[in-house]
XYZ file of C-alpha atoms in Angstrom:
660
model
C 107.747 57.507 79.217
C 105.200 56.614 81.891
C 101.544 56.322 80.931
C 100.230 56.666 84.499
C 101.732 58.093 87.702
C 100.468 58.179 91.268
C 100.763 61.375 93.298
C 101.435 60.618 96.958
C 100.476 64.061 98.156
C 97.629 66.530 98.450
C 96.652 70.181 98.058
C 98.299 72.611 95.698
C 101.336 70.472 94.911
C 99.114 67.570 93.814
C 97.212 69.980 91.550
C 100.508 71.369 90.254
C 101.785 67.894 89.304
C 98.482 66.985 87.631
C 98.715 70.039 85.359
C 102.136 69.065 84.023
C 101.205 65.391 83.702
C 98.140 66.346 81.648
C 100.277 68.426 79.310
C 102.625 65.446 78.889
C 99.733 63.068 78.173
C 100.248 61.114 81.396
C 97.255 59.869 83.399
C 97.251 60.646 87.126
C 96.111 58.886 90.284
C 95.843 60.737 93.595
C 95.526 59.207 97.030
C 93.431 61.005 99.598
C 92.426 60.949 103.247
C 88.935 61.467 104.641
C 89.519 65.229 104.885
C 90.511 65.466 101.209
C 87.738 63.323 99.732
C 86.169 66.266 97.900
C 89.362 68.170 97.200
C 90.368 69.947 94.023
C 93.142 67.395 93.387
C 90.663 64.503 93.647
C 88.367 66.262 91.191
C 91.156 66.921 88.676
C 92.926 63.543 88.722
C 91.971 60.714 86.405
C 91.639 58.372 89.384
C 91.436 58.796 93.163
C 92.033 56.216 95.897
C 91.044 56.619 99.538
C 93.879 55.699 101.927
C 92.578 56.394 105.412
C 91.615 58.863 108.139
C 92.497 62.549 108.088
C 95.656 62.535 110.247
C 98.698 62.223 107.964
C 100.184 59.550 110.225
C 97.215 57.331 109.350
C 97.095 58.087 105.629
C 99.730 60.013 103.639
C 102.619 58.729 105.768
C 101.634 55.045 105.658
C 103.862 53.399 103.065
C 101.794 50.206 102.875
C 98.748 52.199 101.803
C 100.650 54.115 99.139
C 102.167 50.942 97.675
C 98.800 49.182 97.698
C 97.266 52.162 95.856
C 99.986 51.889 93.207
C 99.221 48.208 92.735
C 95.471 48.802 92.516
C 95.801 51.624 90.002
C 98.517 50.112 87.828
C 100.597 53.279 88.090
C 104.210 52.935 86.979
C 105.709 55.695 89.106
C 105.103 57.754 92.240
C 105.626 61.503 92.560
C 105.845 62.364 96.280
C 105.545 66.148 95.949
C 107.039 67.785 99.053
C 106.620 66.868 102.704
C 105.187 63.512 103.761
C 107.322 60.723 102.198
C 109.208 62.869 99.694
C 112.563 62.643 101.503
C 112.207 59.181 102.980
C 114.934 56.870 101.628
C 113.178 53.790 103.016
C 110.121 54.617 100.908
C 112.251 55.235 97.803
C 114.034 51.897 98.282
C 110.763 50.081 98.819
C 109.355 51.418 95.557
C 112.561 50.407 93.819
C 112.216 46.866 95.205
C 108.595 46.740 94.052
C 109.579 47.743 90.509
C 107.912 51.163 90.861
C 109.752 54.273 89.704
C 110.304 57.006 92.288
C 110.006 60.475 90.763
C 112.815 61.912 92.808
C 116.511 61.316 93.476
C 118.139 57.974 94.196
C 117.835 56.625 97.762
C 121.554 57.084 98.444
C 121.319 60.824 97.714
C 118.207 61.164 99.883
C 119.917 59.358 102.746
C 123.187 61.254 102.455
C 121.537 64.674 102.275
C 118.305 64.087 104.183
C 119.946 63.794 107.576
C 121.251 67.231 108.494
C 124.134 65.924 110.597
C 125.319 63.502 107.913
C 124.840 66.046 105.125
C 127.041 68.636 106.837
C 129.839 66.104 107.270
C 129.401 65.058 103.647
C 129.440 68.670 102.450
C 132.628 69.424 104.365
C 134.335 66.428 102.747
C 133.165 67.649 99.322
C 134.765 71.048 99.866
C 131.535 72.967 100.415
C 131.622 75.893 102.882
C 129.962 74.884 106.173
C 128.865 76.732 109.323
C 130.786 76.030 112.549
C 128.803 73.647 114.747
C 128.507 70.273 116.476
C 127.112 67.451 114.372
C 127.618 64.522 116.768
C 125.201 62.918 119.225
C 124.283 65.304 122.045
C 123.916 63.164 125.155
C 122.153 65.479 127.613
C 121.009 69.004 128.439
C 124.339 69.658 130.185
C 126.207 68.404 127.130
C 124.187 70.795 124.946
C 125.062 73.722 127.236
C 128.742 72.812 127.123
C 128.748 72.652 123.310
C 126.837 75.924 123.004
C 129.401 77.725 125.114
C 132.220 76.265 123.029
C 130.594 77.418 119.771
C 129.587 80.761 121.270
C 126.114 82.311 121.369
C 123.889 82.811 119.479
C 123.447 79.126 118.645
C 120.780 77.492 116.482
C 119.166 74.311 117.817
C 117.879 72.172 114.952
C 116.200 68.796 114.604
C 118.362 66.509 112.485
C 115.355 65.174 110.585
C 113.605 68.546 110.480
C 111.967 70.499 107.703
C 109.223 73.026 107.011
C 110.392 75.322 109.801
C 109.631 72.785 112.536
C 112.147 71.774 115.181
C 114.230 74.972 115.211
C 115.091 77.442 117.986
C 117.754 80.129 118.399
C 119.398 80.328 121.825
C 121.081 83.541 122.947
C 121.936 82.362 126.462
C 122.204 79.310 128.710
C 118.594 79.882 129.786
C 117.419 79.860 126.169
C 119.432 76.702 125.514
C 118.036 74.873 128.544
C 114.464 75.613 127.473
C 114.914 75.395 123.695
C 116.848 72.124 123.620
C 114.009 70.198 125.291
C 111.366 71.914 123.175
C 113.150 71.084 119.903
C 113.625 67.443 120.917
C 109.900 67.178 121.745
C 108.840 68.834 118.481
C 111.227 66.648 116.491
C 109.899 63.462 118.039
C 106.288 64.487 117.394
C 106.795 65.731 113.831
C 109.487 63.371 112.531
C 109.703 60.433 114.928
C 113.371 61.299 115.491
C 114.502 63.444 118.433
C 118.151 63.851 117.435
C 119.282 67.465 117.585
C 122.390 69.295 116.415
C 123.810 72.740 117.138
C 125.432 75.297 114.878
C 126.559 78.895 115.043
C 123.786 81.352 114.211
C 125.008 83.880 111.634
C 124.133 87.464 112.596
C 121.794 89.241 110.176
C 121.875 86.295 107.758
C 120.178 85.775 104.426
C 118.751 82.481 103.187
C 119.767 81.816 99.591
C 119.387 78.532 97.762
C 120.508 77.031 94.462
C 118.154 74.888 92.381
C 119.917 71.895 90.858
C 118.647 69.375 88.347
C 120.174 66.072 87.328
C 119.447 63.006 85.235
C 120.505 59.348 85.458
C 123.282 59.894 82.921
C 125.475 62.076 85.147
C 124.312 65.444 83.823
C 123.753 68.084 86.518
C 122.980 71.780 86.091
C 122.235 74.771 88.275
C 119.039 76.687 87.590
C 120.413 79.594 89.598
C 119.418 81.088 92.907
C 116.402 82.004 94.981
C 116.250 84.425 97.912
C 114.139 83.042 100.764
C 115.064 85.413 103.598
C 111.568 86.658 104.404
C 110.657 84.046 107.009
C 108.383 83.704 109.976
C 109.172 81.052 112.592
C 111.749 79.694 110.121
C 108.957 79.184 107.567
C 109.483 80.910 104.241
C 106.827 83.515 103.408
C 108.107 85.452 100.386
C 110.666 84.158 97.900
C 112.183 85.600 94.779
C 114.506 84.653 91.960
C 117.187 85.692 91.475
C 118.569 87.017 94.774
C 119.066 90.801 94.930
C 122.200 90.221 97.052
C 124.326 88.205 94.661
C 126.680 89.450 92.022
C 127.676 87.281 89.074
C 130.822 85.978 90.751
C 129.059 84.899 93.945
C 126.183 83.368 91.990
C 128.675 81.350 89.952
C 130.578 80.203 93.064
C 127.414 79.126 94.886
C 126.147 77.300 91.819
C 129.440 75.474 91.378
C 129.445 74.319 95.003
C 125.836 73.169 94.734
C 126.538 71.197 91.563
C 129.696 69.699 93.094
C 127.728 68.491 96.117
C 125.002 67.039 93.889
C 127.593 65.330 91.732
C 129.239 63.789 94.785
C 126.070 61.780 95.520
C 125.261 61.067 91.866
C 122.203 63.255 92.200
C 119.345 62.882 89.744
C 116.032 64.783 89.686
C 115.309 68.234 91.148
C 116.951 69.266 94.392
C 117.899 72.381 96.296
C 121.129 73.250 98.066
C 120.436 75.849 100.742
C 123.001 78.345 102.014
C 123.064 80.880 104.804
C 124.725 84.037 103.492
C 126.189 87.073 105.176
C 125.497 90.581 104.007
C 129.083 90.579 102.690
C 128.129 87.709 100.303
C 130.002 85.099 102.338
C 128.012 81.862 102.300
C 127.855 78.535 104.128
C 126.079 75.266 103.395
C 122.859 74.867 105.359
C 121.205 71.727 104.026
C 120.081 70.009 100.856
C 116.411 69.363 100.169
C 116.203 66.246 98.028
C 112.803 67.056 96.594
C 110.788 69.710 94.814
C 110.685 72.953 96.812
C 107.522 74.890 97.587
C 109.087 77.929 95.940
C 109.998 76.209 92.673
C 107.643 78.395 90.547
C 109.934 81.433 90.733
C 112.766 79.399 89.218
C 110.448 78.133 86.495
C 109.392 81.693 85.708
C 112.941 83.023 85.241
C 114.309 79.979 83.358
C 111.314 78.654 81.419
C 112.063 75.126 82.723
C 109.166 73.005 84.063
C 110.808 71.273 87.034
C 107.996 68.754 87.500
C 108.340 67.710 83.869
C 112.105 67.350 84.255
C 111.647 65.212 87.383
C 109.319 62.897 85.475
C 111.675 62.676 82.513
C 114.649 61.965 84.769
C 112.758 59.199 86.592
C 111.870 57.669 83.216
C 115.567 57.525 82.335
C 115.606 60.301 79.758
C 118.738 62.351 79.196
C 118.497 66.065 79.986
C 117.804 67.957 76.773
C 119.838 71.041 77.760
C 123.121 71.911 79.439
C 124.371 74.697 81.698
C 125.247 76.962 78.783
C 121.639 76.758 77.534
C 120.269 78.275 80.743
C 120.021 81.954 81.583
C 118.130 84.229 83.952
C 115.256 86.063 82.280
C 113.607 88.800 84.340
C 112.542 88.580 87.980
C 109.929 86.529 89.820
C 108.390 86.818 93.279
C 106.293 84.311 95.217
C 103.972 85.169 98.103
C 102.716 82.252 100.163
C 99.092 82.862 101.051
C 98.323 81.113 104.323
C 95.203 80.601 106.387
C 96.641 82.390 109.379
C 95.884 85.573 111.269
C 98.737 88.103 110.986
C 96.982 90.329 113.530
C 97.312 87.521 116.116
C 100.926 86.568 115.671
C 100.329 84.633 112.417
C 98.490 81.870 114.224
C 96.869 79.208 112.016
C 93.229 79.746 111.106
C 90.963 76.881 110.175
C 87.501 76.910 108.661
C 85.668 77.105 105.365
C 86.640 79.379 102.478
C 83.354 81.206 102.132
C 84.745 83.420 99.366
C 87.878 82.992 97.257
C 88.363 85.387 94.360
C 91.683 84.840 92.604
C 93.658 87.202 90.363
C 93.528 86.538 86.655
C 96.484 84.425 85.556
C 98.679 85.093 82.543
C 100.063 88.256 81.018
C 98.755 91.488 82.505
C 99.796 95.088 81.980
C 103.577 94.774 82.283
C 103.685 91.654 84.455
C 102.624 87.997 84.476
C 100.582 86.248 87.181
C 100.738 82.586 88.174
C 98.641 81.298 91.073
C 99.299 77.750 92.310
C 96.363 76.817 94.532
C 94.857 73.554 95.703
C 91.602 74.873 97.144
C 88.421 76.424 95.812
C 85.684 78.588 97.187
C 83.725 76.442 99.648
C 86.645 74.155 100.562
C 87.670 73.514 104.153
C 91.055 74.569 105.536
C 91.734 71.589 107.764
C 93.523 71.448 111.100
C 95.327 68.305 109.932
C 97.625 69.861 107.330
C 99.702 72.885 106.455
C 97.400 75.936 106.183
C 98.639 77.059 102.766
C 95.932 78.365 100.442
C 98.032 79.345 97.435
C 101.418 80.357 96.104
C 100.906 83.620 94.260
C 103.674 84.414 91.754
C 104.423 87.372 89.546
C 107.065 87.807 86.853
C 108.297 90.975 85.176
C 111.429 92.149 83.374
C 112.734 93.902 86.522
C 112.472 93.377 90.274
C 110.502 96.561 90.934
C 108.062 95.725 88.144
C 107.582 92.245 89.646
C 106.879 93.859 93.041
C 104.329 96.226 91.508
C 102.720 93.253 89.775
C 102.559 91.396 93.087
C 100.888 94.394 94.731
C 98.168 94.311 92.074
C 97.796 90.523 92.249
C 97.387 90.691 96.040
C 94.768 93.425 95.622
C 92.884 91.105 93.268
C 92.880 88.286 95.856
C 89.819 88.164 98.093
C 89.268 85.635 100.884
C 86.503 85.236 103.449
C 85.856 82.585 106.066
C 89.358 82.206 107.497
C 92.045 84.548 108.688
C 94.666 85.122 106.007
C 97.970 86.907 105.538
C 97.221 88.867 102.348
C 97.283 92.255 104.172
C 100.674 91.386 105.640
C 102.082 90.378 102.258
C 100.785 93.646 100.827
C 102.498 95.579 103.630
C 105.860 94.008 102.782
C 105.475 94.901 99.100
C 104.970 98.544 100.113
C 107.997 98.741 102.400
C 111.017 100.634 101.150
C 113.390 98.188 102.831
C 111.948 95.268 100.888
C 111.844 97.233 97.664
C 115.531 98.103 98.098
C 116.474 94.436 98.523
C 117.970 94.916 102.020
C 116.741 91.563 103.319
C 117.632 89.202 106.168
C 115.983 86.295 107.963
C 115.101 88.711 110.798
C 113.201 90.961 108.383
C 109.740 90.342 109.830
C 110.909 90.792 113.422
C 112.809 93.958 112.479
C 110.069 95.484 110.335
C 107.204 94.543 112.669
C 108.751 94.509 116.173
C 105.382 94.801 117.887
C 103.626 92.376 115.572
C 101.510 93.176 112.553
C 98.769 95.739 113.111
C 98.069 96.679 109.534
C 99.436 99.858 108.000
C 98.415 103.477 108.319
C 97.266 104.790 104.933
C 99.748 106.810 102.928
C 98.463 109.446 100.533
C 97.656 106.967 97.744
C 95.812 104.594 100.088
C 93.932 107.500 101.674
C 92.823 108.675 98.241
C 91.591 105.162 97.417
C 89.580 105.016 100.661
C 87.989 108.411 99.991
C 87.182 107.746 96.343
C 85.878 104.227 96.923
C 83.581 105.207 99.777
C 82.243 108.274 97.922
C 81.546 106.257 94.767
C 79.841 103.446 96.690
C 77.687 105.983 98.496
C 76.644 107.535 95.174
C 75.782 104.143 93.675
C 73.743 103.095 96.716
C 71.723 106.310 96.843
C 70.958 106.085 93.122
C 69.860 102.447 93.362
C 67.706 103.157 96.404
C 65.537 105.405 94.231
C 66.312 108.409 96.404
C 69.203 110.175 94.639
C 70.375 113.393 96.226
C 71.572 116.565 94.567
C 74.099 116.962 97.377
C 77.671 117.268 96.163
C 79.441 118.217 99.429
C 80.249 115.347 101.793
C 82.508 114.523 104.696
C 84.346 111.207 104.368
C 85.395 109.878 107.764
C 88.279 107.401 107.707
C 87.929 106.038 111.210
C 87.809 109.507 112.849
C 89.831 111.510 110.331
C 87.555 113.838 108.362
C 88.049 114.661 104.674
C 85.763 117.130 102.918
C 84.957 116.364 99.269
C 82.916 117.953 96.523
C 81.675 115.543 93.870
C 81.144 116.095 90.158
C 81.581 114.446 86.778
C 83.955 115.456 83.995
C 83.342 115.353 80.257
C 84.274 111.645 80.136
C 81.774 110.755 82.868
C 84.550 110.081 85.380
C 83.768 110.956 89.004
C 85.783 113.944 90.210
C 86.416 114.594 93.893
C 87.679 118.043 94.935
C 89.434 117.687 98.296
C 88.655 120.528 100.662
C 91.691 122.525 101.751
C 94.143 120.499 99.638
C 93.997 122.355 96.330
C 93.783 119.123 94.365
C 91.169 116.810 92.914
C 90.888 113.058 92.322
C 89.547 111.449 89.165
C 87.866 108.045 89.475
C 86.935 106.178 86.294
C 86.176 102.635 85.090
C 84.160 101.928 88.234
C 83.293 98.248 88.589
C 81.102 97.684 91.632
C 77.508 97.012 92.538
C 75.865 96.217 95.879
C 76.812 92.728 96.996
C 80.243 92.620 95.387
C 83.162 92.193 97.798
C 85.668 93.958 95.554
C 85.583 97.484 94.160
C 87.638 98.045 91.025
C 88.447 101.335 89.413
C 91.115 103.597 87.970
C 92.165 106.444 90.250
C 94.199 109.198 88.639
C 95.045 106.837 85.752
C 96.253 103.995 88.039
C 94.077 100.866 88.388
C 93.298 99.498 91.852
C 91.154 96.923 93.599
C 89.799 97.398 97.126
C 88.086 94.880 99.372
C 84.776 96.307 100.577
C 81.876 95.428 102.842
C 78.819 97.386 103.932
C 78.291 97.920 107.654
C 75.506 99.634 109.582
C 76.688 103.225 109.121
C 79.181 102.983 106.301
C 81.778 100.642 104.865
C 84.785 98.568 105.815
C 87.412 99.004 103.111
C 90.800 97.326 102.756
C 93.393 98.595 100.324
C 96.737 96.840 100.550
C 97.662 96.526 104.230
C 95.274 99.287 105.297
C 91.831 98.420 106.634
C 89.531 101.226 107.724
C 85.968 101.933 108.718
C 84.779 104.640 106.343
C 81.611 106.725 106.589
C 80.204 109.210 104.092
C 78.237 111.840 106.035
C 76.697 115.253 105.563
C 78.678 118.037 107.249
C 75.988 118.269 109.993
C 76.055 114.510 110.694
C 79.852 114.525 110.736
C 79.856 117.303 113.356
C 77.465 115.312 115.571
C 79.432 112.119 115.076
C 82.610 113.833 116.310
C 80.948 114.301 119.706
C 80.319 110.574 120.240
C 82.672 108.885 122.746
C 84.893 106.074 121.505
C 84.054 102.561 122.687
C 86.770 101.133 124.904
C 88.114 97.637 124.231
C 87.760 95.001 126.956
C 90.736 94.731 129.329
C 92.471 91.379 128.807
C 95.808 92.406 130.315
C 95.400 89.998 133.254
C 94.562 87.003 131.081
C 96.693 84.436 129.286
C 94.479 83.223 126.446
C 95.015 80.419 123.973
C 96.116 82.085 120.747
C 94.671 79.283 118.585
C 92.706 76.044 118.668
C 94.992 73.324 119.973
C 95.917 70.903 122.707
C 97.361 71.905 126.083
C 100.760 70.243 126.459
C 101.440 71.684 129.902
C 100.422 74.361 132.380
C 103.503 75.534 134.260
C 101.800 77.526 137.028
C 99.254 77.001 139.800
C 96.853 79.189 141.779
C 98.658 81.503 144.197
C 102.008 81.243 142.404
C 104.049 84.405 141.839
C 105.103 84.713 138.208
C 107.728 87.019 136.727
C 107.508 88.577 133.252
C 109.042 86.245 130.673
C 108.371 83.035 132.603
C 106.671 80.173 130.763
C 103.013 79.839 131.709
C 101.694 77.228 129.274
C 102.571 75.241 126.160
C 99.969 74.732 123.409
C 100.419 72.345 120.496
C 98.748 73.024 117.142
C 99.585 71.779 113.652
C 102.587 69.829 115.083
C 104.123 73.026 116.503
C 104.619 73.688 120.208
C 103.816 77.286 121.153
C 105.337 78.500 124.418
C 103.170 81.148 126.131
C 104.988 83.463 128.534
C 103.809 86.048 131.048
C 104.267 89.598 129.771
C 104.136 91.064 133.302
C 104.758 90.141 136.944
C 101.737 88.811 138.790
C 100.080 86.263 141.056
C 98.005 83.480 139.526
C 94.329 83.889 140.439
C 92.850 81.007 138.418
C 93.923 78.242 136.025
C 91.396 77.406 133.305
C 92.916 74.334 131.687
C 95.182 71.389 132.329
C 97.508 69.200 130.271
C 95.642 67.204 127.635
C 92.687 69.597 127.357
C 91.590 70.756 123.887
C 91.164 74.527 123.757
C 89.697 77.019 121.318
C 91.159 80.368 120.317
C 90.794 82.950 123.122
C 90.012 80.351 125.812
C 91.386 81.637 129.124
C 94.251 79.452 130.323
C 95.496 81.529 133.253
C 94.120 84.603 135.039
C 96.249 86.900 137.183
C 95.001 88.753 140.244
């Protein structure tokens, strides 16, 4: 077994690998860029080596620097994590030539499966179900249009060397193909240095299901069952679970057998994932194979009890797998929510900045569920523009799927972030949706469930009760601590502009009771855990625990419970009557503006002053975090002014184009 390994990665996956290595008694070395000099991974590792400037192309992707760091540290092996060099066969071969173990599959397997065109040909030869498509070299835009019409729309345009949701478009028409083909080639060249593109039939209402495989250097390969990854946004997975709610035992067995057969065909060793696109009828087709550890690997670990990082290390060290297929079984259900620094209220655009506050849920066994939180950042850390904006992978396990969902709802409530935009309210909204809870998933879930974008959620009865009880209790605590307690028991709680009359009292157990006017019912709030200055209010409402995110404002509170955020005021009946007469402030009119949705670089401005533009026409292209974002006009108009040009850096909300 190795005594020291080098981790050629950063963030939460570097932290994740360090934890397993520590348990195995293996010392760790991490490499880091300028941006990661004070990171959590650097703090946790036994050694840290600086390898260059913040851009990945000048640090984490430079093989010479990684190899030199291995030599300097005396590490015997390299774990690449995911992304960066993890699926680069040239890097794996170089380590092999240098006498350094690569904690991953053999270079042949990486090469055969890493190229999407080659892998689909290979899979077809191995008898694996494949999607109809064109895997050869596409010579021109006209050639792409010809192929698309032969396959039949809708068609998916994908970068051959792609990954992480980058370099993918779906074309529903010749116009989509003409625009999308060029955009995918440009993204692919920027992100992967390879602009080859292939086309395949897009399956209607598909699901994304994958099989985790694991192999050693002695020819042993097993399936660790399936994961459902259908909840996606811009082809980036957001919520994953294991097992899939779609599959029956027969389909699960068939998918696993195909995945193992494909892995066996390339003498696969280490952890890998065979991804399938599945129809709602449980038909399935090979999508690609990821020859590395997947982001969503924790859900598989939670239902099987197998530490995949440990098994990767043992395989790389030449150890024989200590278990076989018959030793593995599915135990319970696990769900993962990817917490990103992004603003769901602005189309999930990346958000950068400092984590001013980061309160995490307690890990381990809770009341009926288990929490695991894989994070690579701490309170005070910077979310950098140079890397993926992931903050954490929040996981819950329970004996059943619904119990795991309820556990996730509580874990999300116990997560508090300030300083950057984040998607926790969105994740909470999904957990509350009946469609998700029923397991009726597809890769279009987010678009179907939120056709107009995410705007939060209106409070249901439970959320409304939490808003009322939380605001009333906070008001009581504040008046008592101010030294001016009131004997008043009748209040009006305004949730935005909806009025709720309450009468307050205390029962024999000192729990706060709230009689709701006109509703013939009362609420009981106990176990209150809040004092001025705390950002989270905890309590038990009608025997169910909850956590709400709270902040004081000039005339009341801002309270978030789940996906619902509201401005809540606790007023006397007289003040509430006067407040109802105040006019509502109107939001500024931005309907004639095209604004940059995020900080980024202007790739192109497609219009000029005086030009007539039709709704749906491309106006500008902004690049941020290696993704090109095409901005289109949402109405007909004439361009009055252009506020930027190609090559300009822009901030969020900068005006790019103004219409007359």
